[in-house]
PDB file of C-alpha atoms and ligand atoms in Angstrom:
ATOM      1  CA  GLY A  36      83.218  56.844  48.866  1.00 91.00           C
ATOM      2  CA  ALA A  37      79.602  56.983  47.686  1.00 96.00           C
ATOM      3  CA  VAL A  38      77.558  53.798  47.355  1.00 98.00           C
ATOM      4  CA  ILE A  39      75.971  55.262  44.243  1.00 98.00           C
ATOM      5  CA  GLU A  40      76.645  58.506  42.491  1.00 98.00           C
ATOM      6  CA  GLY A  41      75.143  60.251  39.467  1.00 98.00           C
ATOM      7  CA  THR A  42      76.402  63.104  37.276  1.00 98.00           C
ATOM      8  CA  ASP A  43      74.232  64.960  34.772  1.00 98.00           C
ATOM      9  CA  VAL A  44      71.742  62.076  34.702  1.00 98.00           C
ATOM     10  CA  VAL A  45      69.069  62.382  32.028  1.00 98.00           C
ATOM     11  CA  LYS A  46      66.159  59.983  31.585  1.00 98.00           C
ATOM     12  CA  GLU A  47      63.824  60.352  28.653  1.00 97.00           C
ATOM     13  CA  TYR A  48      60.798  58.263  27.830  1.00 96.00           C
ATOM     14  CA  VAL A  49      59.588  58.118  24.268  1.00 94.00           C
ATOM     15  CA  THR A  50      55.929  57.261  23.894  1.00 91.00           C
ATOM     16  CA  GLY A  51      54.181  57.673  20.574  1.00 91.00           C
ATOM     17  CA  GLY A  52      56.061  60.497  18.888  1.00 90.00           C
ATOM     18  CA  GLU A  53      56.558  62.363  22.148  1.00 95.00           C
ATOM     19  CA  THR A  54      59.604  62.562  24.376  1.00 96.00           C
ATOM     20  CA  VAL A  55      59.194  63.105  28.119  1.00 95.00           C
ATOM     21  CA  ARG A  56      62.301  64.271  29.964  1.00 97.00           C
ATOM     22  CA  ALA A  57      61.665  62.712  33.387  1.00 98.00           C
ATOM     23  CA  LEU A  58      65.154  63.590  34.741  1.00 98.00           C
ATOM     24  CA  LYS A  59      66.793  66.686  33.273  1.00 98.00           C
ATOM     25  CA  GLY A  60      70.467  66.248  34.070  1.00 98.00           C
ATOM     26  CA  ILE A  61      70.587  65.705  37.827  1.00 97.00           C
ATOM     27  CA  ASP A  62      73.539  65.066  40.137  1.00 97.00           C
ATOM     28  CA  PHE A  63      73.278  62.870  43.227  1.00 96.00           C
ATOM     29  CA  HIS A  64      75.415  60.958  45.640  1.00 96.00           C
ATOM     30  CA  ILE A  65      74.380  58.500  48.330  1.00 97.00           C
ATOM     31  CA  ASP A  66      76.893  57.750  51.072  1.00 97.00           C
ATOM     32  CA  PRO A  67      77.063  54.722  53.362  1.00 98.00           C
ATOM     33  CA  GLY A  68      74.885  55.037  56.466  1.00 98.00           C
ATOM     34  CA  GLU A  69      72.786  58.006  55.419  1.00 97.00           C
ATOM     35  CA  PHE A  70      68.994  58.147  55.280  1.00 97.00           C
ATOM     36  CA  VAL A  71      67.883  60.150  52.248  1.00 97.00           C
ATOM     37  CA  ALA A  72      64.289  61.069  51.385  1.00 97.00           C
ATOM     38  CA  ILE A  73      63.264  61.829  47.801  1.00 97.00           C
ATOM     39  CA  VAL A  74      60.223  64.121  47.734  1.00 96.00           C
ATOM     40  CA  GLY A  75      58.335  66.131  45.140  1.00 94.00           C
ATOM     41  CA  PRO A  76      54.975  66.410  43.425  1.00 94.00           C
ATOM     42  CA  SER A  77      53.443  63.633  41.337  1.00 95.00           C
ATOM     43  CA  GLY A  78      55.210  63.366  37.974  1.00 96.00           C
ATOM     44  CA  SER A  79      58.386  65.110  39.170  1.00 96.00           C
ATOM     45  CA  GLY A  80      60.593  62.069  38.510  1.00 97.00           C
ATOM     46  CA  LYS A  81      60.782  60.342  41.911  1.00 97.00           C
ATOM     47  CA  SER A  82      59.940  56.856  40.640  1.00 96.00           C
ATOM     48  CA  THR A  83      62.274  57.333  37.708  1.00 97.00           C
ATOM     49  CA  LEU A  84      65.126  58.305  40.054  1.00 98.00           C
ATOM     50  CA  LEU A  85      64.404  55.330  42.325  1.00 98.00           C
ATOM     51  CA  ASN A  86      64.440  53.045  39.273  1.00 97.00           C
ATOM     52  CA  VAL A  87      67.831  54.471  38.235  1.00 98.00           C
ATOM     53  CA  LEU A  88      69.216  53.985  41.772  1.00 98.00           C
ATOM     54  CA  GLY A  89      67.901  50.417  41.704  1.00 98.00           C
ATOM     55  CA  LEU A  90      69.565  49.649  38.362  1.00 97.00           C
ATOM     56  CA  LEU A  91      66.080  48.859  37.063  1.00 95.00           C
ATOM     57  CA  ASP A  92      66.249  51.664  34.524  1.00 93.00           C
ATOM     58  CA  VAL A  93      69.180  52.819  32.404  1.00 93.00           C
ATOM     59  CA  PRO A  94      69.635  56.583  32.033  1.00 96.00           C
ATOM     60  CA  THR A  95      69.421  58.109  28.563  1.00 97.00           C
ATOM     61  CA  SER A  96      72.672  59.968  29.256  1.00 98.00           C
ATOM     62  CA  GLY A  97      74.937  60.896  32.132  1.00 98.00           C
ATOM     63  CA  LEU A  98      77.147  58.883  34.423  1.00 98.00           C
ATOM     64  CA  VAL A  99      75.981  56.579  37.223  1.00 98.00           C
ATOM     65  CA  THR A 100      78.589  54.786  39.318  1.00 98.00           C
ATOM     66  CA  LEU A 101      77.871  52.000  41.778  1.00 98.00           C
ATOM     67  CA  LYS A 102      80.729  51.790  44.279  1.00 97.00           C
ATOM     68  CA  GLY A 103      82.928  53.554  41.754  1.00 97.00           C
ATOM     69  CA  THR A 104      82.075  51.451  38.703  1.00 97.00           C
ATOM     70  CA  ASP A 105      80.219  52.983  35.763  1.00 97.00           C
ATOM     71  CA  VAL A 106      76.976  50.988  35.641  1.00 97.00           C
ATOM     72  CA  ALA A 107      76.898  51.375  31.836  1.00 96.00           C
ATOM     73  CA  THR A 108      79.825  48.932  31.696  1.00 96.00           C
ATOM     74  CA  PHE A 109      77.718  46.168  33.301  1.00 97.00           C
ATOM     75  CA  SER A 110      76.224  43.490  31.069  1.00 96.00           C
ATOM     76  CA  ASP A 111      72.582  42.620  31.796  1.00 95.00           C
ATOM     77  CA  THR A 112      73.734  39.599  33.815  1.00 96.00           C
ATOM     78  CA  GLU A 113      76.222  41.687  35.774  1.00 97.00           C
ATOM     79  CA  ARG A 114      73.636  44.413  36.434  1.00 96.00           C
ATOM     80  CA  THR A 115      71.237  41.801  37.798  1.00 95.00           C
ATOM     81  CA  ARG A 116      73.988  40.332  39.964  1.00 95.00           C
ATOM     82  CA  GLN A 117      74.949  43.736  41.333  1.00 96.00           C
ATOM     83  CA  ARG A 118      71.311  44.547  42.035  1.00 96.00           C
ATOM     84  CA  LYS A 119      70.900  41.309  43.956  1.00 94.00           C
ATOM     85  CA  GLU A 120      74.156  41.666  45.905  1.00 94.00           C
ATOM     86  CA  VAL A 121      74.279  45.385  46.636  1.00 97.00           C
ATOM     87  CA  ILE A 122      70.678  46.627  46.678  1.00 98.00           C
ATOM     88  CA  GLY A 123      67.610  45.753  48.765  1.00 97.00           C
ATOM     89  CA  PHE A 124      64.034  46.844  47.953  1.00 97.00           C
ATOM     90  CA  VAL A 125      61.057  47.612  50.179  1.00 96.00           C
ATOM     91  CA  PHE A 126      57.629  48.608  48.807  1.00 95.00           C
ATOM     92  CA  GLN A 127      54.455  50.272  50.046  1.00 94.00           C
ATOM     93  CA  ASN A 128      52.452  47.064  49.482  1.00 94.00           C
ATOM     94  CA  PHE A 129      55.050  44.724  51.054  1.00 96.00           C
ATOM     95  CA  TYR A 130      54.780  42.125  48.238  1.00 96.00           C
ATOM     96  CA  LEU A 131      54.999  39.118  50.563  1.00 98.00           C
ATOM     97  CA  ILE A 132      54.069  35.699  49.212  1.00 98.00           C
ATOM     98  CA  SER A 133      50.853  34.724  51.000  1.00 98.00           C
ATOM     99  CA  THR A 134      51.466  30.951  50.861  1.00 98.00           C
ATOM    100  CA  LEU A 135      54.855  31.245  52.586  1.00 98.00           C
ATOM    101  CA  THR A 136      55.557  31.875  56.256  1.00 98.00           C
ATOM    102  CA  ALA A 137      57.426  34.969  57.445  1.00 98.00           C
ATOM    103  CA  ARG A 138      60.678  33.005  57.577  1.00 98.00           C
ATOM    104  CA  GLU A 139      60.152  31.470  54.146  1.00 97.00           C
ATOM    105  CA  ASN A 140      59.428  34.931  52.706  1.00 98.00           C
ATOM    106  CA  VAL A 141      62.751  36.199  54.082  1.00 98.00           C
ATOM    107  CA  GLU A 142      64.519  33.191  52.558  1.00 97.00           C
ATOM    108  CA  VAL A 143      63.101  33.797  49.072  1.00 96.00           C
ATOM    109  CA  PRO A 144      65.994  35.911  47.678  1.00 93.00           C
ATOM    110  CA  ARG A 145      68.375  33.083  48.617  1.00 92.00           C
ATOM    111  CA  LEU A 146      66.343  30.093  47.459  1.00 88.00           C
ATOM    112  CA  LEU A 147      68.888  29.273  44.765  1.00 86.00           C
ATOM    113  CA  ASP A 148      71.758  29.226  47.245  1.00 84.00           C
ATOM    114  CA  ARG A 149      73.334  25.868  47.934  1.00 86.00           C
ATOM    115  CA  THR A 150      73.468  26.505  51.683  1.00 90.00           C
ATOM    116  CA  PRO A 151      69.849  26.268  52.900  1.00 89.00           C
ATOM    117  CA  GLY A 152      70.989  25.816  56.510  1.00 92.00           C
ATOM    118  CA  LYS A 153      72.841  29.132  56.462  1.00 94.00           C
ATOM    119  CA  THR A 154      69.933  30.851  54.736  1.00 94.00           C
ATOM    120  CA  ARG A 155      67.558  29.640  57.447  1.00 95.00           C
ATOM    121  CA  GLU A 156      69.952  30.849  60.140  1.00 96.00           C
ATOM    122  CA  ARG A 157      70.220  34.247  58.479  1.00 95.00           C
ATOM    123  CA  ALA A 158      66.431  34.590  58.072  1.00 97.00           C
ATOM    124  CA  THR A 159      65.894  33.633  61.718  1.00 97.00           C
ATOM    125  CA  ASP A 160      68.490  36.158  62.865  1.00 95.00           C
ATOM    126  CA  LEU A 161      67.012  38.975  60.744  1.00 96.00           C
ATOM    127  CA  LEU A 162      63.457  38.317  61.928  1.00 97.00           C
ATOM    128  CA  GLU A 163      64.660  38.337  65.528  1.00 95.00           C
ATOM    129  CA  ARG A 164      66.401  41.652  64.893  1.00 92.00           C
ATOM    130  CA  VAL A 165      63.217  43.269  63.568  1.00 93.00           C
ATOM    131  CA  GLY A 166      61.333  42.012  66.618  1.00 94.00           C
ATOM    132  CA  LEU A 167      59.490  39.123  64.973  1.00 96.00           C
ATOM    133  CA  GLY A 168      61.229  36.219  66.675  1.00 96.00           C
ATOM    134  CA  ASP A 169      57.826  34.973  67.814  1.00 97.00           C
ATOM    135  CA  ARG A 170      56.149  35.335  64.397  1.00 98.00           C
ATOM    136  CA  MET A 171      58.481  33.359  62.130  1.00 98.00           C
ATOM    137  CA  ASP A 172      56.024  30.604  61.299  1.00 98.00           C
ATOM    138  CA  HIS A 173      53.072  32.929  60.782  1.00 98.00           C
ATOM    139  CA  TYR A 174      51.651  33.576  57.324  1.00 98.00           C
ATOM    140  CA  PRO A 175      51.273  37.166  56.036  1.00 98.00           C
ATOM    141  CA  ASP A 176      47.480  37.044  56.654  1.00 98.00           C
ATOM    142  CA  GLU A 177      48.229  36.473  60.334  1.00 98.00           C
ATOM    143  CA  LEU A 178      50.428  39.587  60.624  1.00 98.00           C
ATOM    144  CA  SER A 179      49.617  43.272  61.055  1.00 96.00           C
ATOM    145  CA  GLY A 180      50.669  45.816  58.418  1.00 96.00           C
ATOM    146  CA  GLY A 181      53.699  46.891  60.456  1.00 95.00           C
ATOM    147  CA  GLN A 182      54.726  43.275  61.015  1.00 96.00           C
ATOM    148  CA  LYS A 183      54.394  42.559  57.288  1.00 97.00           C
ATOM    149  CA  GLN A 184      56.607  45.533  56.496  1.00 96.00           C
ATOM    150  CA  ARG A 185      59.185  44.316  59.017  1.00 96.00           C
ATOM    151  CA  VAL A 186      59.196  40.922  57.294  1.00 97.00           C
ATOM    152  CA  ALA A 187      59.733  42.745  53.999  1.00 97.00           C
ATOM    153  CA  ILE A 188      62.618  44.700  55.539  1.00 97.00           C
ATOM    154  CA  ALA A 189      64.181  41.488  56.858  1.00 97.00           C
ATOM    155  CA  ARG A 190      63.841  40.011  53.359  1.00 97.00           C
ATOM    156  CA  SER A 191      65.487  43.086  51.820  1.00 97.00           C
ATOM    157  CA  LEU A 192      68.500  42.578  54.131  1.00 96.00           C
ATOM    158  CA  VAL A 193      69.033  38.867  53.553  1.00 96.00           C
ATOM    159  CA  ASN A 194      71.850  39.407  51.028  1.00 94.00           C
ATOM    160  CA  ASP A 195      73.555  42.133  53.107  1.00 95.00           C
ATOM    161  CA  PRO A 196      72.839  45.089  50.790  1.00 97.00           C
ATOM    162  CA  GLU A 197      74.777  48.354  50.999  1.00 98.00           C
ATOM    163  CA  LEU A 198      71.827  50.332  49.618  1.00 98.00           C
ATOM    164  CA  LEU A 199      68.218  49.910  50.689  1.00 98.00           C
ATOM    165  CA  LEU A 200      65.571  51.497  48.431  1.00 98.00           C
ATOM    166  CA  ALA A 201      62.113  52.027  49.874  1.00 97.00           C
ATOM    167  CA  ASP A 202      59.103  53.225  47.875  1.00 96.00           C
ATOM    168  CA  GLU A 203      56.566  54.818  50.266  1.00 95.00           C
ATOM    169  CA  PRO A 204      57.389  52.213  52.944  1.00 95.00           C
ATOM    170  CA  THR A 205      55.014  53.723  55.511  1.00 94.00           C
ATOM    171  CA  GLY A 206      52.299  54.654  53.018  1.00 93.00           C
ATOM    172  CA  ASN A 207      49.906  51.952  54.206  1.00 92.00           C
ATOM    173  CA  LEU A 208      50.722  52.226  57.909  1.00 92.00           C
ATOM    174  CA  ASP A 209      49.394  54.379  60.737  1.00 92.00           C
ATOM    175  CA  ARG A 210      51.717  56.857  62.434  1.00 92.00           C
ATOM    176  CA  ASP A 211      52.805  54.619  65.364  1.00 91.00           C
ATOM    177  CA  THR A 212      53.489  51.677  63.100  1.00 92.00           C
ATOM    178  CA  GLY A 213      55.289  53.978  60.679  1.00 93.00           C
ATOM    179  CA  ASP A 214      57.467  55.145  63.550  1.00 93.00           C
ATOM    180  CA  GLN A 215      58.539  51.559  64.201  1.00 92.00           C
ATOM    181  CA  ILE A 216      59.529  51.208  60.554  1.00 93.00           C
ATOM    182  CA  LEU A 217      61.486  54.498  60.650  1.00 95.00           C
ATOM    183  CA  ALA A 218      63.248  53.268  63.802  1.00 94.00           C
ATOM    184  CA  GLU A 219      64.122  50.095  61.926  1.00 94.00           C
ATOM    185  CA  PHE A 220      65.631  52.137  59.073  1.00 96.00           C
ATOM    186  CA  GLU A 221      67.593  54.193  61.576  1.00 95.00           C
ATOM    187  CA  ARG A 222      69.037  51.027  63.081  1.00 95.00           C
ATOM    188  CA  ILE A 223      69.946  49.804  59.584  1.00 96.00           C
ATOM    189  CA  THR A 224      71.735  53.056  58.711  1.00 97.00           C
ATOM    190  CA  ARG A 225      73.761  52.771  61.914  1.00 97.00           C
ATOM    191  CA  GLU A 226      75.135  49.505  60.487  1.00 96.00           C
ATOM    192  CA  GLY A 227      76.394  51.477  57.492  1.00 97.00           C
ATOM    193  CA  VAL A 228      73.637  50.718  54.997  1.00 98.00           C
ATOM    194  CA  ALA A 229      72.429  53.691  52.949  1.00 98.00           C
ATOM    195  CA  VAL A 230      68.611  53.981  52.985  1.00 98.00           C
ATOM    196  CA  VAL A 231      66.812  55.966  50.272  1.00 98.00           C
ATOM    197  CA  THR A 232      63.075  56.406  50.441  1.00 97.00           C
ATOM    198  CA  VAL A 233      60.545  58.022  48.132  1.00 97.00           C
ATOM    199  CA  THR A 234      57.823  59.608  50.236  1.00 94.00           C
ATOM    200  CA  HIS A 235      54.882  61.993  50.080  1.00 90.00           C
ATOM    201  CA  ASP A 236      54.922  62.205  53.865  1.00 89.00           C
ATOM    202  CA  ASP A 237      56.598  65.319  55.374  1.00 87.00           C
ATOM    203  CA  TYR A 238      56.913  63.407  58.621  1.00 89.00           C
ATOM    204  CA  VAL A 239      59.145  60.799  56.965  1.00 92.00           C
ATOM    205  CA  ALA A 240      61.122  63.514  55.173  1.00 93.00           C
ATOM    206  CA  ALA A 241      61.708  65.322  58.475  1.00 92.00           C
ATOM    207  CA  PHE A 242      63.174  62.114  59.862  1.00 93.00           C
ATOM    208  CA  ALA A 243      65.750  61.819  57.034  1.00 95.00           C
ATOM    209  CA  ASP A 244      69.348  63.056  57.189  1.00 95.00           C
ATOM    210  CA  ARG A 245      68.910  64.671  53.794  1.00 95.00           C
ATOM    211  CA  VAL A 246      66.007  65.538  51.524  1.00 95.00           C
ATOM    212  CA  VAL A 247      66.314  65.561  47.726  1.00 96.00           C
ATOM    213  CA  ARG A 248      63.410  67.590  46.359  1.00 95.00           C
ATOM    214  CA  LEU A 249      62.500  67.063  42.699  1.00 96.00           C
ATOM    215  CA  ILE A 250      60.337  69.363  40.644  1.00 96.00           C
ATOM    216  CA  ASP A 251      59.726  68.655  36.979  1.00 97.00           C
ATOM    217  CA  GLY A 252      62.810  66.429  36.654  1.00 98.00           C
ATOM    218  CA  GLU A 253      65.233  68.727  38.431  1.00 97.00           C
ATOM    219  CA  VAL A 254      66.673  68.745  41.944  1.00 96.00           C
ATOM    220  CA  VAL A 255      65.504  72.084  43.315  1.00 91.00           C
ATOM    221  CA  VAL A 256      66.989  71.937  46.777  1.00 74.00           C
ATOM    222  CA  GLU A 257      68.847  69.561  49.011  1.00 65.00           C
ATOM    223  CA  ASP A 258      68.025  70.212  52.621  1.00 63.00           C
ATOM    224  CA  THR A 259      70.483  68.908  55.157  1.00 59.00           C
ATOM    225  CA  ASP A 260      69.562  68.179  58.755  1.00 51.00           C
ATOM    226  CA  ILE A 261      66.143  69.811  58.667  1.00 50.00           C
ATOM    227  CA  VAL A 262      65.261  68.184  61.927  1.00 49.00           C
ATOM    228  CA  ASP A 263      67.699  66.690  64.378  1.00 46.00           C
ATOM    229  CA  ARG A 264      66.328  63.219  64.977  1.00 46.00           C
ATOM    230  CA  GLY A 265      68.612  62.873  67.978  1.00 44.00           C
ATOM    231  CA  GLY A 266      71.170  60.296  68.898  1.00 41.00           C
ATOM    232  CA  GLY A 267      72.556  60.096  65.381  1.00 37.00           C
TER     233      GLY A 267
HETATM  234  P1  LIG B1669      56.832  60.591  40.162  1.00 50.14           P
HETATM  235  O1  LIG B1669      57.361  59.296  40.684  1.00 50.14           O
HETATM  236  O2  LIG B1669      57.467  61.784  40.827  1.00 50.14           O
HETATM  237  O3  LIG B1669      55.348  60.672  40.170  1.00 50.14           O
HETATM  238  P2  LIG B1669      57.699  59.570  37.600  1.00 50.14           P
HETATM  239  O4  LIG B1669      59.148  59.298  37.689  1.00 50.14           O
HETATM  240  O5  LIG B1669      56.773  58.413  37.724  1.00 50.14           O
HETATM  241  O6  LIG B1669      57.319  60.716  38.634  1.00 50.14           O
HETATM  242  O7  LIG B1669      57.401  60.302  36.242  1.00 50.14           O
HETATM  243  C1  LIG B1669      58.121  61.435  35.765  1.00 50.14           C
HETATM  244  C2  LIG B1669      57.634  61.804  34.379  1.00 50.14           C
HETATM  245  O8  LIG B1669      57.971  60.768  33.484  1.00 50.14           O
HETATM  246  C3  LIG B1669      56.120  61.961  34.297  1.00 50.14           C
HETATM  247  O9  LIG B1669      55.845  62.955  33.322  1.00 50.14           O
HETATM  248  C4  LIG B1669      55.668  60.592  33.834  1.00 50.14           C
HETATM  249  O10 LIG B1669      54.458  60.671  33.165  1.00 50.14           O
HETATM  250  C5  LIG B1669      56.793  60.211  32.918  1.00 50.14           C
HETATM  251  N1  LIG B1669      57.008  58.753  32.864  1.00 50.14           N
HETATM  252  C6  LIG B1669      57.385  57.956  33.875  1.00 50.14           C
HETATM  253  N2  LIG B1669      57.511  56.679  33.481  1.00 50.14           N
HETATM  254  C7  LIG B1669      57.212  56.677  32.162  1.00 50.14           C
HETATM  255  C8  LIG B1669      57.164  55.664  31.170  1.00 50.14           C
HETATM  256  N3  LIG B1669      57.460  54.392  31.468  1.00 50.14           N
HETATM  257  N4  LIG B1669      56.811  56.030  29.927  1.00 50.14           N
HETATM  258  C9  LIG B1669      56.505  57.311  29.620  1.00 50.14           C
HETATM  259  N5  LIG B1669      56.540  58.320  30.500  1.00 50.14           N
HETATM  260  C10 LIG B1669      56.881  57.996  31.771  1.00 50.14           C
HETATM  261  P1  LIG B1670      54.129  57.308  42.002  1.00 50.14           P
HETATM  262  O1  LIG B1670      52.968  58.238  42.067  1.00 50.14           O
HETATM  263  O2  LIG B1670      54.253  56.363  43.147  1.00 50.14           O
HETATM  264  O3  LIG B1670      55.411  58.012  41.678  1.00 50.14           O
HETATM  265  P2  LIG B1670      53.509  56.767  39.304  1.00 50.14           P
HETATM  266  O4  LIG B1670      52.061  56.563  39.157  1.00 50.14           O
HETATM  267  O5  LIG B1670      54.125  58.077  38.959  1.00 50.14           O
HETATM  268  O6  LIG B1670      53.880  56.337  40.784  1.00 50.14           O
HETATM  269  O7  LIG B1670      54.298  55.677  38.488  1.00 50.14           O
HETATM  270  C1  LIG B1670      54.122  54.310  38.751  1.00 50.14           C
HETATM  271  C2  LIG B1670      54.829  53.539  37.643  1.00 50.14           C
HETATM  272  O8  LIG B1670      54.257  53.830  36.381  1.00 50.14           O
HETATM  273  C3  LIG B1670      56.331  53.916  37.546  1.00 50.14           C
HETATM  274  O9  LIG B1670      57.085  52.750  37.464  1.00 50.14           O
HETATM  275  C4  LIG B1670      56.437  54.741  36.286  1.00 50.14           C
HETATM  276  O10 LIG B1670      57.656  54.464  35.601  1.00 50.14           O
HETATM  277  C5  LIG B1670      55.251  54.293  35.472  1.00 50.14           C
HETATM  278  N1  LIG B1670      54.706  55.448  34.731  1.00 50.14           N
HETATM  279  C6  LIG B1670      54.467  56.700  35.233  1.00 50.14           C
HETATM  280  N2  LIG B1670      53.994  57.524  34.312  1.00 50.14           N
HETATM  281  C7  LIG B1670      53.919  56.786  33.151  1.00 50.14           C
HETATM  282  C8  LIG B1670      53.521  57.078  31.836  1.00 50.14           C
HETATM  283  N3  LIG B1670      53.112  58.276  31.443  1.00 50.14           N
HETATM  284  N4  LIG B1670      53.560  56.074  30.910  1.00 50.14           N
HETATM  285  C9  LIG B1670      53.983  54.854  31.268  1.00 50.14           C
HETATM  286  N5  LIG B1670      54.388  54.525  32.532  1.00 50.14           N
HETATM  287  C10 LIG B1670      54.348  55.474  33.444  1.00 50.14           C
END
């Protein structure tokens, strides 16, 4: 079944006396192993949808299920636990901690674990898999943009998420470096993880299995297999 699914999802923001309907009753489903791009003009609701998918924002109405469970039934503690266990996040600006090495950054989401040895092993393995086996003890300042994003991707995978959410992950990278990141996402989807990215870049959207296009809080079209990215 779907990793996360939404039915008639509405999100309203009330500021001052005014209500903004950022999502106007949308349906969505994200399946294991697919790479979905969310596109649309500024203000169309992309960030709001990503926040709903990330359990960072609660819809005003409608049903959202995470692996079949209505997320509205989660307590705050449970929602936080589910977010940590099921969902990984990657951002345009990487958000690495500058005083920690690449490996320590990857270990951060598991710092409270009582098995530091295992965490170190996992971080080492993930950094090797993203091609940074020789950069583990480097600090963010000593890494290129693409390398920083690969550290961030390794960090997002440290708790074995089933859903990886990426907000403009290639926005600060040149085309070649962006390609390496897209290849990384493709590899991750092959392992069954669903990857959802918000992007302004048609190139990234063309790479996706599916494009969800938002305009003014509504899904206007879902394009499937726009471009065959080959091999998958
Ligand atoms: P996008 O990511 O596509 O630019 P957003 O999801 O950020 O769109 O915003 C969708 C609409 O909701 C916009 O009209 C925006 O101004 C409004 N909005 C988003 N977040 C808030 C908020 N926290 N408070 C009030 N309005 C918001
Ligand atoms: P993007 O262009 O990447 O979608 P936005 O500038 O639309 O980013 O939104 C960035 C953040 O600001 C989001 O988390 C969104 O919820 C919040 N936001 C957007 N519009 C408003 C608004 N009118 N009032 C308050 N917060 C907003």
